[in-house]
Short mmCIF file of C-alpha atoms in Angstrom, two decimals:
data_model
loop_
_atom_site.label_atom_id
_atom_site.label_comp_id
_atom_site.label_asym_id
_atom_site.label_seq_id
_atom_site.Cartn_x
_atom_site.Cartn_y
_atom_site.Cartn_z
CA MET A 1 5.39 -11.27 -13.35
CA SER A 2 8.69 -9.98 -14.72
CA HIS A 3 10.99 -8.07 -12.44
CA LYS A 4 12.99 -5.16 -13.82
CA ARG A 5 16.29 -4.52 -12.09
CA ILE A 6 17.03 -0.85 -11.52
CA PRO A 7 20.57 -0.08 -10.25
CA LYS A 8 19.56 3.02 -8.30
CA ARG A 9 16.74 1.64 -6.23
CA LYS A 10 14.95 3.94 -3.87
CA ALA A 11 13.67 1.81 -0.98
CA ALA A 12 10.68 3.53 0.58
CA ILE A 13 9.57 2.10 3.87
CA ALA A 14 6.61 -0.07 4.93
CA ALA A 15 3.58 -0.91 2.87
CA GLY A 16 -0.16 -0.94 2.32
CA SER A 17 -2.54 1.27 0.35
CA VAL A 18 -4.87 1.62 3.31
CA ALA A 19 -4.29 4.84 5.26
CA ALA A 20 -6.70 4.85 8.20
CA LEU A 21 -8.30 8.26 8.56
CA GLY A 22 -7.91 8.29 12.32
CA ALA A 23 -4.23 7.47 12.09
CA ALA A 24 -3.59 9.83 9.19
CA ALA A 25 -5.08 12.70 11.13
CA LEU A 26 -2.30 12.25 13.67
CA LEU A 27 0.19 13.36 11.03
CA LEU A 28 -1.29 16.83 10.64
CA PRO A 29 1.14 19.60 11.58
CA ASN A 30 -1.04 20.94 14.38
CA ALA A 31 -0.68 17.60 16.17
CA ASN A 32 2.87 18.52 17.18
CA ALA A 33 2.58 20.07 20.62
CA SER A 34 5.59 22.07 21.73
CA GLN A 35 7.30 21.54 25.04
CA THR A 36 6.72 24.28 27.57
CA ASP A 37 8.47 25.23 30.78
CA SER A 38 6.28 26.19 33.71
CA GLY A 39 8.73 26.48 36.59
CA ASP A 40 10.47 23.99 38.83
CA SER A 41 7.42 22.83 40.82
CA THR A 42 4.83 22.87 38.06
CA PRO A 43 4.69 19.79 35.79
CA ARG A 44 5.95 20.50 32.30
CA THR A 45 4.24 19.37 29.13
CA PHE A 46 6.11 17.12 26.73
CA LYS A 47 5.76 15.61 23.32
CA SER A 48 5.52 11.84 23.73
CA ALA A 49 8.79 11.30 21.85
CA ASP A 50 10.67 13.46 24.35
CA VAL A 51 9.83 11.66 27.59
CA SER A 52 11.89 8.47 27.25
CA ASP A 53 15.22 10.25 27.70
CA LEU A 54 14.07 12.12 30.79
CA ALA A 55 12.55 8.96 32.25
CA SER A 56 15.85 7.13 31.74
CA GLN A 57 17.77 9.94 33.42
CA LEU A 58 15.47 9.92 36.43
CA ALA A 59 15.60 6.13 36.66
CA SER A 60 19.39 6.35 36.90
CA GLN A 61 19.29 9.15 39.46
CA LEU A 62 16.57 7.72 41.71
CA GLY A 63 17.95 4.19 41.98
CA ASP A 64 15.76 1.71 43.87
CA ALA A 65 13.09 4.35 44.49
CA PHE A 66 12.25 4.39 40.77
CA ALA A 67 9.37 2.04 39.95
CA GLY A 68 8.58 2.79 36.32
CA SER A 69 7.15 5.66 34.31
CA TYR A 70 4.47 6.43 31.78
CA TYR A 71 3.17 9.24 29.60
CA ASN A 72 -0.15 10.88 30.43
CA ALA A 73 -1.26 11.76 26.90
CA ASP A 74 -4.29 13.78 28.04
CA LYS A 75 -2.16 16.15 30.11
CA GLN A 76 1.06 15.65 28.10
CA GLN A 77 2.92 14.91 31.32
CA LEU A 78 5.56 12.37 32.35
CA VAL A 79 4.55 10.36 35.44
CA ILE A 80 7.30 8.76 37.55
CA ASN A 81 6.36 5.91 39.90
CA VAL A 82 8.27 5.81 43.17
CA VAL A 83 8.26 3.58 46.24
CA GLY A 84 8.64 5.10 49.66
CA ASP A 85 8.05 8.66 50.83
CA ASP A 86 11.50 10.21 50.54
CA SER A 87 10.85 13.93 50.12
CA ASN A 88 14.18 14.37 48.32
CA VAL A 89 13.09 11.89 45.66
CA ILE A 90 9.73 13.61 45.25
CA ASN A 91 11.37 17.01 44.93
CA GLN A 92 13.90 15.72 42.40
CA ILE A 93 11.07 14.44 40.18
CA ARG A 94 9.15 17.70 40.45
CA LYS A 95 12.25 19.75 39.71
CA ALA A 96 12.69 17.78 36.49
CA GLY A 97 9.15 18.77 35.46
CA ALA A 98 7.65 15.29 35.94
CA VAL A 99 4.80 14.14 38.18
CA PRO A 100 5.65 11.83 41.13
CA ASN A 101 3.31 8.92 41.79
CA GLN A 102 3.79 6.80 44.92
CA VAL A 103 3.13 3.10 44.33
CA GLN A 104 3.25 -0.23 46.14
CA ASN A 105 5.44 -2.41 43.93
CA SER A 106 9.12 -1.72 43.39
CA THR A 107 10.91 -2.51 40.15
CA SER A 108 12.63 -5.46 41.84
CA THR A 109 9.27 -6.84 43.03
CA LEU A 110 7.85 -6.76 39.51
CA GLN A 111 11.03 -8.26 38.04
CA ALA A 112 10.87 -11.12 40.54
CA ALA A 113 7.22 -11.70 39.65
CA ALA A 114 8.07 -11.85 35.95
CA LYS A 115 10.81 -14.39 36.72
CA THR A 116 8.28 -16.56 38.57
CA LEU A 117 5.89 -16.40 35.63
CA LYS A 118 8.69 -17.47 33.29
CA THR A 119 9.60 -20.40 35.54
CA ASP A 120 6.11 -21.62 36.41
CA ALA A 121 3.82 -20.41 33.63
CA THR A 122 5.65 -20.40 30.29
CA ILE A 123 2.60 -21.69 28.44
CA PRO A 124 2.06 -21.21 24.69
CA GLY A 125 -0.63 -18.60 24.20
CA THR A 126 0.33 -16.46 27.21
CA ALA A 127 2.07 -13.11 27.50
CA TRP A 128 2.93 -10.63 30.21
CA ALA A 129 4.27 -7.11 30.48
CA VAL A 130 4.75 -4.49 33.18
CA ASP A 131 1.98 -1.88 33.21
CA PRO A 132 3.33 1.17 35.06
CA LYS A 133 -0.10 2.83 35.01
CA THR A 134 -1.41 0.15 37.38
CA ASN A 135 2.00 -0.74 38.87
CA GLU A 136 1.27 -4.39 38.12
CA ILE A 137 2.22 -7.11 35.67
CA ARG A 138 -0.58 -7.61 33.16
CA VAL A 139 -0.87 -11.27 32.14
CA THR A 140 -2.87 -12.19 29.03
CA ALA A 141 -3.99 -15.63 27.94
CA ASP A 142 -5.31 -16.30 24.45
CA SER A 143 -8.19 -18.59 23.51
CA THR A 144 -5.98 -21.72 23.47
CA VAL A 145 -5.22 -21.52 27.20
CA LYS A 146 -7.84 -23.74 28.82
CA GLY A 147 -8.28 -26.40 31.47
CA THR A 148 -5.16 -27.27 33.45
CA LYS A 149 -3.13 -24.65 31.58
CA TRP A 150 -5.53 -21.91 32.68
CA ASP A 151 -5.54 -23.29 36.22
CA THR A 152 -1.73 -23.26 36.31
CA LEU A 153 -1.60 -19.70 35.03
CA THR A 154 -4.16 -18.30 37.47
CA ALA A 155 -2.58 -20.16 40.40
CA THR A 156 0.82 -18.71 39.52
CA VAL A 157 -0.60 -15.19 39.32
CA LYS A 158 -2.31 -15.64 42.68
CA SER A 159 0.92 -16.86 44.27
CA LEU A 160 2.60 -13.56 43.41
CA GLY A 161 0.53 -11.79 46.05
CA SER A 162 -2.19 -9.17 46.10
CA GLY A 163 -1.79 -6.25 43.72
CA VAL A 164 1.25 -7.64 41.89
CA ALA A 165 -0.32 -9.11 38.74
CA THR A 166 -3.64 -9.46 36.97
CA VAL A 167 -4.72 -11.96 34.34
CA LYS A 168 -7.24 -11.62 31.54
CA LYS A 169 -8.44 -13.61 28.55
CA SER A 170 -7.95 -12.59 24.93
CA ALA A 171 -10.45 -13.75 22.32
CA GLY A 172 -7.79 -14.27 19.67
CA THR A 173 -4.69 -16.44 19.37
CA PHE A 174 -1.13 -15.22 19.79
CA LYS A 175 0.75 -15.65 16.54
CA THR A 176 3.39 -14.01 14.42
CA PHE A 177 1.93 -11.89 11.63
CA VAL A 178 3.61 -13.47 8.63
CA SER A 179 1.56 -14.60 5.65
CA GLY A 180 1.77 -15.76 2.03
CA GLY A 181 0.98 -12.97 -0.42
CA ASP A 182 2.60 -9.58 -1.04
CA ALA A 183 4.92 -6.82 0.22
CA ILE A 184 8.38 -8.34 0.73
CA PHE A 185 8.50 -11.98 -0.27
CA GLY A 186 10.73 -14.85 0.67
CA GLY A 187 10.26 -18.60 0.47
CA GLY A 188 6.48 -18.28 0.12
CA ALA A 189 6.26 -15.95 3.13
CA ARG A 190 5.06 -12.35 3.02
CA CYS A 191 6.22 -9.74 5.51
CA SER A 192 6.64 -5.97 5.67
CA LEU A 193 9.80 -3.91 5.51
CA GLY A 194 10.37 -2.02 8.74
CA PHE A 195 13.09 0.62 8.53
CA ASN A 196 15.95 1.19 6.13
CA VAL A 197 19.33 1.15 7.83
CA THR A 198 23.04 1.24 7.09
CA ALA A 199 24.81 -1.94 8.19
CA GLY A 200 28.02 -1.83 10.18
CA ASP A 201 30.08 -2.35 7.03
CA GLY A 202 28.41 0.61 5.34
CA SER A 203 26.14 -1.40 3.06
CA PRO A 204 22.42 -0.52 2.62
CA ALA A 205 20.00 -2.80 4.46
CA PHE A 206 16.66 -2.91 6.24
CA LEU A 207 15.20 -4.23 9.47
CA THR A 208 12.24 -6.56 9.59
CA ALA A 209 10.93 -9.22 11.98
CA GLY A 210 13.23 -12.04 13.02
CA HIS A 211 10.63 -14.69 12.31
CA CYS A 212 10.61 -13.39 8.73
CA GLY A 213 14.39 -13.65 8.61
CA VAL A 214 14.39 -17.28 9.72
CA ALA A 215 11.59 -18.15 7.28
CA ALA A 216 13.65 -17.32 4.17
CA ALA A 217 17.18 -16.20 3.32
CA ALA A 218 16.43 -14.17 0.18
CA TRP A 219 13.72 -11.52 -0.21
CA SER A 220 12.08 -9.86 -3.21
CA ASP A 221 9.94 -6.74 -3.62
CA SER A 222 7.40 -8.54 -5.82
CA GLN A 223 5.75 -11.92 -5.71
CA ASN A 224 7.86 -14.49 -7.59
CA GLY A 225 10.30 -11.68 -8.42
CA GLN A 226 14.07 -11.80 -8.37
CA PRO A 227 15.64 -11.47 -4.90
CA ILE A 228 16.89 -7.99 -4.06
CA ALA A 229 18.11 -8.59 -0.49
CA THR A 230 19.64 -11.34 1.64
CA VAL A 231 19.30 -11.99 5.37
CA ASP A 232 22.49 -11.17 7.24
CA GLN A 233 21.35 -11.75 10.85
CA ALA A 234 18.13 -13.02 12.42
CA THR A 235 16.95 -13.55 15.99
CA PHE A 236 13.76 -15.52 16.73
CA PRO A 237 12.65 -16.90 19.10
CA GLY A 238 14.62 -15.82 22.15
CA GLU A 239 15.81 -12.37 23.16
CA GLY A 240 13.94 -10.47 20.48
CA ASP A 241 12.31 -10.78 17.06
CA PHE A 242 14.42 -8.90 14.48
CA SER A 243 16.53 -9.46 11.40
CA LEU A 244 18.98 -7.42 9.33
CA VAL A 245 18.53 -7.89 5.59
CA LYS A 246 21.17 -6.43 3.26
CA TYR A 247 20.31 -5.18 -0.23
CA ASP A 248 22.13 -7.16 -2.92
CA ASP A 249 22.81 -4.01 -4.95
CA PRO A 250 25.35 -1.87 -3.06
CA ASN A 251 24.03 1.21 -4.91
CA THR A 252 20.58 0.87 -3.38
CA GLN A 253 19.34 4.17 -2.02
CA ALA A 254 17.63 3.52 1.32
CA PRO A 255 16.19 6.77 2.71
CA SER A 256 15.14 7.09 6.33
CA GLU A 257 11.40 7.49 5.82
CA VAL A 258 8.13 5.61 6.21
CA ASN A 259 5.79 5.43 3.24
CA VAL A 260 2.26 5.87 4.65
CA GLY A 261 0.51 5.46 1.30
CA ASN A 262 -0.87 7.73 -1.40
CA GLY A 263 2.50 9.27 -2.12
CA GLN A 264 2.96 10.47 1.46
CA THR A 265 6.04 9.80 3.59
CA VAL A 266 7.15 10.53 7.14
CA GLN A 267 10.83 11.28 7.64
CA ILE A 268 12.44 9.19 10.39
CA SER A 269 14.90 11.28 12.38
CA GLN A 270 15.89 8.98 15.24
CA ALA A 271 15.33 5.70 17.05
CA ALA A 272 13.65 6.11 20.43
CA GLU A 273 12.55 4.02 23.38
CA ALA A 274 8.84 3.39 23.81
CA THR A 275 6.95 4.88 26.76
CA VAL A 276 3.68 3.51 28.15
CA GLY A 277 0.86 5.88 27.18
CA GLN A 278 2.71 7.05 24.07
CA GLN A 279 0.64 7.40 20.91
CA VAL A 280 2.12 5.48 17.99
CA LEU A 281 1.49 4.65 14.33
CA ARG A 282 1.99 1.29 12.63
CA MET A 283 2.45 0.66 8.92
CA GLY A 284 2.08 -2.80 7.39
CA SER A 285 1.51 -4.42 4.02
CA THR A 286 -1.87 -5.95 4.89
CA THR A 287 -3.69 -3.28 6.86
CA GLY A 288 -1.79 -0.11 6.02
CA LEU A 289 -1.66 2.73 8.54
CA ASN A 290 -3.17 2.28 12.00
CA ASP A 291 -2.70 4.01 15.33
CA GLY A 292 -2.91 3.24 19.01
CA ASN A 293 -1.00 3.44 22.28
CA VAL A 294 1.87 1.70 24.02
CA THR A 295 0.41 -0.32 26.91
CA GLY A 296 3.37 -2.28 28.30
CA LEU A 297 7.14 -2.70 28.17
CA ASP A 298 9.59 -5.59 28.45
CA ALA A 299 6.84 -7.97 27.37
CA THR A 300 7.30 -11.74 27.18
CA VAL A 301 5.23 -13.59 24.57
CA ASN A 302 4.96 -17.37 24.37
CA TYR A 303 4.37 -17.99 20.66
CA PRO A 304 3.82 -21.54 19.32
CA GLU A 305 7.35 -21.33 17.89
CA GLY A 306 8.91 -20.35 21.21
CA THR A 307 9.24 -17.59 23.79
CA VAL A 308 10.28 -14.06 22.82
CA THR A 309 11.31 -11.48 25.44
CA GLY A 310 11.91 -7.75 25.60
CA LEU A 311 8.97 -6.65 23.45
CA ILE A 312 6.70 -3.59 23.44
CA GLN A 313 2.98 -4.21 23.99
CA THR A 314 0.35 -2.00 22.31
CA ASP A 315 -3.32 -1.88 21.42
CA VAL A 316 -2.56 -1.18 17.75
CA CYS A 317 -4.19 -3.77 15.49
CA ALA A 318 -2.27 -5.93 13.00
CA GLU A 319 -2.89 -8.91 10.74
CA PRO A 320 -0.90 -11.59 8.87
CA GLY A 321 1.52 -9.96 6.45
CA ASP A 322 2.10 -6.95 8.73
CA SER A 323 5.06 -8.68 10.42
CA GLY A 324 8.23 -6.60 10.40
CA GLY A 325 6.36 -3.39 9.60
CA SER A 326 7.30 -0.09 11.21
CA LEU A 327 6.03 1.31 14.51
CA PHE A 328 6.79 5.02 14.76
CA THR A 329 5.62 8.35 16.12
CA GLN A 330 4.00 11.25 14.31
CA ASP A 331 7.15 13.35 14.66
CA GLY A 332 9.49 10.80 13.14
CA SER A 333 10.86 8.51 15.86
CA ALA A 334 11.36 4.85 14.97
CA ILE A 335 9.98 2.76 17.84
CA GLY A 336 9.46 -0.87 16.83
CA LEU A 337 9.07 -3.72 14.34
CA THR A 338 5.79 -5.65 14.25
CA SER A 339 6.23 -9.07 15.87
CA GLY A 340 2.82 -10.64 16.53
CA GLY A 341 -0.20 -10.72 18.78
CA SER A 342 -3.85 -11.67 18.81
CA GLY A 343 -6.96 -10.41 17.06
CA ASP A 344 -7.16 -8.35 13.89
CA CYS A 345 -8.15 -4.88 12.68
CA THR A 346 -11.86 -5.71 12.92
CA VAL A 347 -12.10 -6.87 16.53
CA GLY A 348 -8.82 -5.41 17.84
CA GLY A 349 -6.45 -7.22 20.15
CA GLU A 350 -2.95 -7.06 21.62
CA THR A 351 0.07 -6.53 19.38
CA PHE A 352 3.76 -6.81 20.26
CA PHE A 353 6.76 -5.07 18.72
CA GLN A 354 10.51 -5.50 18.73
CA PRO A 355 12.17 -2.29 20.03
CA VAL A 356 14.18 -0.68 17.22
CA THR A 357 16.86 0.58 19.60
CA THR A 358 17.63 -2.96 20.76
CA ALA A 359 17.65 -4.32 17.21
CA LEU A 360 20.01 -1.60 15.95
CA GLU A 361 22.43 -2.24 18.79
CA ALA A 362 22.33 -6.00 18.30
CA VAL A 363 23.04 -5.92 14.54
CA GLY A 364 25.40 -2.93 14.62
CA ALA A 365 23.36 -0.80 12.22
CA THR A 366 22.21 2.82 12.09
CA LEU A 367 18.98 4.26 10.73
CA GLY A 368 18.76 5.38 7.12
CA ALA A 369 21.34 5.61 4.38
CA GLY A 370 24.95 6.49 5.07
CA GLY A 371 25.10 10.15 6.03
CA ALA A 372 21.33 10.25 6.61
CA ALA A 373 19.50 10.47 9.91
CA GLY A 374 20.96 8.14 12.49
CA ALA A 375 19.91 6.91 15.90
CA GLY A 376 20.62 10.23 17.57
CA ASP A 377 20.15 12.67 14.70
CA GLU A 378 17.21 14.99 15.17
CA SER A 379 18.02 17.31 12.28
CA ALA A 380 15.37 16.00 9.94
CA ALA A 381 12.00 17.69 9.68
CA PRO A 382 9.48 14.88 10.13
CA GLY A 383 6.00 15.55 8.92
CA ASP A 384 7.03 18.04 6.22
CA GLU A 385 6.24 15.52 3.51
CA ALA A 386 3.05 14.33 5.11
CA THR A 387 1.23 17.50 6.01
CA ASP A 388 -2.18 16.14 5.15
CA PRO A 389 -2.23 12.50 4.12
CA ALA A 390 -5.88 12.38 5.05
CA GLY A 391 -6.55 15.08 2.47
CA GLU A 392 -5.05 13.00 -0.29
CA ALA A 393 -6.89 9.87 0.74
CA THR A 394 -10.51 10.98 0.89
CA ASP A 395 -11.69 7.42 0.93
CA PRO A 396 -8.82 5.15 1.92
CA ALA A 397 -11.26 2.43 2.80
CA GLY A 398 -12.27 2.43 -0.85
CA GLU A 399 -8.85 1.18 -1.83
CA ALA A 400 -9.20 -1.95 0.23
CA THR A 401 -12.85 -2.48 0.92
CA ASP A 402 -12.31 -5.14 3.52
CA PRO A 403 -8.74 -5.62 4.68
CA ALA A 404 -9.98 -7.92 7.40
CA GLY A 405 -11.67 -9.95 4.70
CA GLU A 406 -8.27 -10.89 3.36
CA ALA A 407 -7.58 -12.78 6.55
CA THR A 408 -10.85 -14.23 7.77
CA ASP A 409 -9.03 -16.62 10.04
CA PRO A 410 -5.68 -15.05 10.90
CA ALA A 411 -5.26 -17.35 13.86
CA GLY A 412 -4.99 -20.30 11.54
CA GLU A 413 -2.56 -18.81 9.05
CA ALA A 414 0.67 -18.13 10.81
CA THR A 415 1.41 -20.71 13.45
CA ASP A 416 4.57 -21.59 11.55
CA PRO A 417 6.38 -18.69 9.84
CA ALA A 418 8.30 -21.12 7.70
CA ASP A 419 5.14 -22.61 6.22
CA GLN A 420 3.42 -19.80 4.39
CA SER A 421 2.53 -20.98 0.92
CA GLY A 422 -0.32 -18.51 0.54
CA ASN A 423 -2.77 -21.23 -0.52
CA ASP A 424 -5.47 -20.61 2.04
CA GLY A 425 -8.36 -18.20 2.52
CA ALA A 426 -6.01 -15.32 3.16
CA ASP A 427 -4.38 -15.76 -0.26
CA GLN A 428 -2.99 -12.45 -1.45
CA SER A 429 -1.74 -13.69 -4.79
CA GLY A 430 -4.27 -11.84 -6.88
CA ASN A 431 -7.26 -14.17 -7.04
CA ASP A 432 -9.93 -12.02 -5.47
CA GLY A 433 -11.27 -8.49 -5.20
CA ALA A 434 -8.71 -7.63 -2.56
CA ASP A 435 -5.94 -8.55 -4.99
CA GLN A 436 -2.63 -7.05 -3.87
CA SER A 437 -0.38 -8.44 -6.57
CA GLY A 438 -0.83 -5.56 -8.98
CA ASN A 439 -4.05 -6.49 -10.79
CA ASP A 440 -6.33 -3.75 -9.53
CA GLY A 441 -6.43 -0.19 -8.26
CA ALA A 442 -4.90 -1.24 -4.95
CA ASP A 443 -1.74 -2.38 -6.72
CA GLN A 444 0.94 -3.19 -4.16
CA SER A 445 3.53 -4.88 -6.32
CA GLY A 446 6.06 -2.07 -6.59
CA ASN A 447 5.78 -1.45 -10.32
CA ASP A 448 5.73 2.35 -10.23
CA GLY A 449 6.97 5.24 -8.17
CA ALA A 450 3.63 5.80 -6.43
CA ASP A 451 3.19 2.20 -5.39
CA ASP A 452 3.63 1.59 -1.68
CA GLY A 453 2.54 -2.00 -1.17
CA SER A 454 5.82 -3.81 -1.54
CA GLY A 455 7.62 -1.58 0.91
CA LEU A 456 10.35 -1.20 -1.75
CA VAL A 457 9.57 1.48 -4.33
CA SER A 458 11.99 1.96 -7.23
CA SER A 459 13.02 5.36 -8.50
CA ASN A 460 12.82 5.83 -12.23
#
């Protein structure tokens, strides 16, 4: 396939022609609840994107009494966990409009437990994250953790004491979601573009997963196409899973928006911290738009390639090829980059994300093009361009009749991000009915202005 170079390239964000109806409905204008004030002692209602700042402020003010926080989506309230019965602490939380919740485990207790798990139970196929809703560490083991490994894990959890941690089995296998096929391509690997950014030197760039960045140095917006961007920095495994990839053309236009398919975009106005209970959307080149909730923070995942720390845990589904894709909120906050997990979009599973705020700080970048929305800029009007994506996608499933069918065995595809030739059953090179190379109605190759599959759409 020939690749036409266009000097003024508009880089729209993320990929996939599938726009899940349930997730798309979240983008309707009436989904934006406004914040209300109800007096000092009555809990206030918040939009989910607004609670992280208040939670951080209270954490700083409360000191050792603070034991985590989460968002109660049903009541639109911020819940603050506290240890002890200091009435001053309780009153301070209520005055801020949040709901105090007295718990057993302090932050230091849970941190010590996580340290013990790292020392005694760093086993491939395991993960753990703090769940403030239960005030425990939730430990998950995938299907590969058996025999003595399972015994070691459960014994370690038991040693932490009653009510400190729980352990459960996951039917899938923890893996990074890179695959051979479409979207952004490099060295035989396929990933998804996350968010456009401006690098510290002012050049246009984008964020994607770190395991994508270490898999290949140069990336294209079409399979076998000419490279359009080069990896500048990459972290994986270790303290995160993110990479900064700079566009080769310094005139590239990289707007701060997420392309959710069918010509619809969501403007990204800021980077924000995740909050447990927060409702989020994920866009990726394999499975398109999906939604779910944040279920844990500061997660540690023991991938086959190594341990990654500091991740966000969610119940949003993802599949191979979705790696690096954007996690964001309905009102335009950039939250994370898809890292990996277990399961798929048929059976579900656990999925982990690199926090965008941490990635931006580490690489010295800001969101969007120079002069566009940055990390703290809330001047954009998210949702204005995506008032009814569901209305323009009356049958999104018809565009990709079986996205899960493209990856019948995702657990076997991505154990090594550097080895993704695309020659297995999940081949996305254009050889079957789910062809994503540009040979059918679900064209994702980036050959016209309406195409959203590559994550990099050129302006004409």
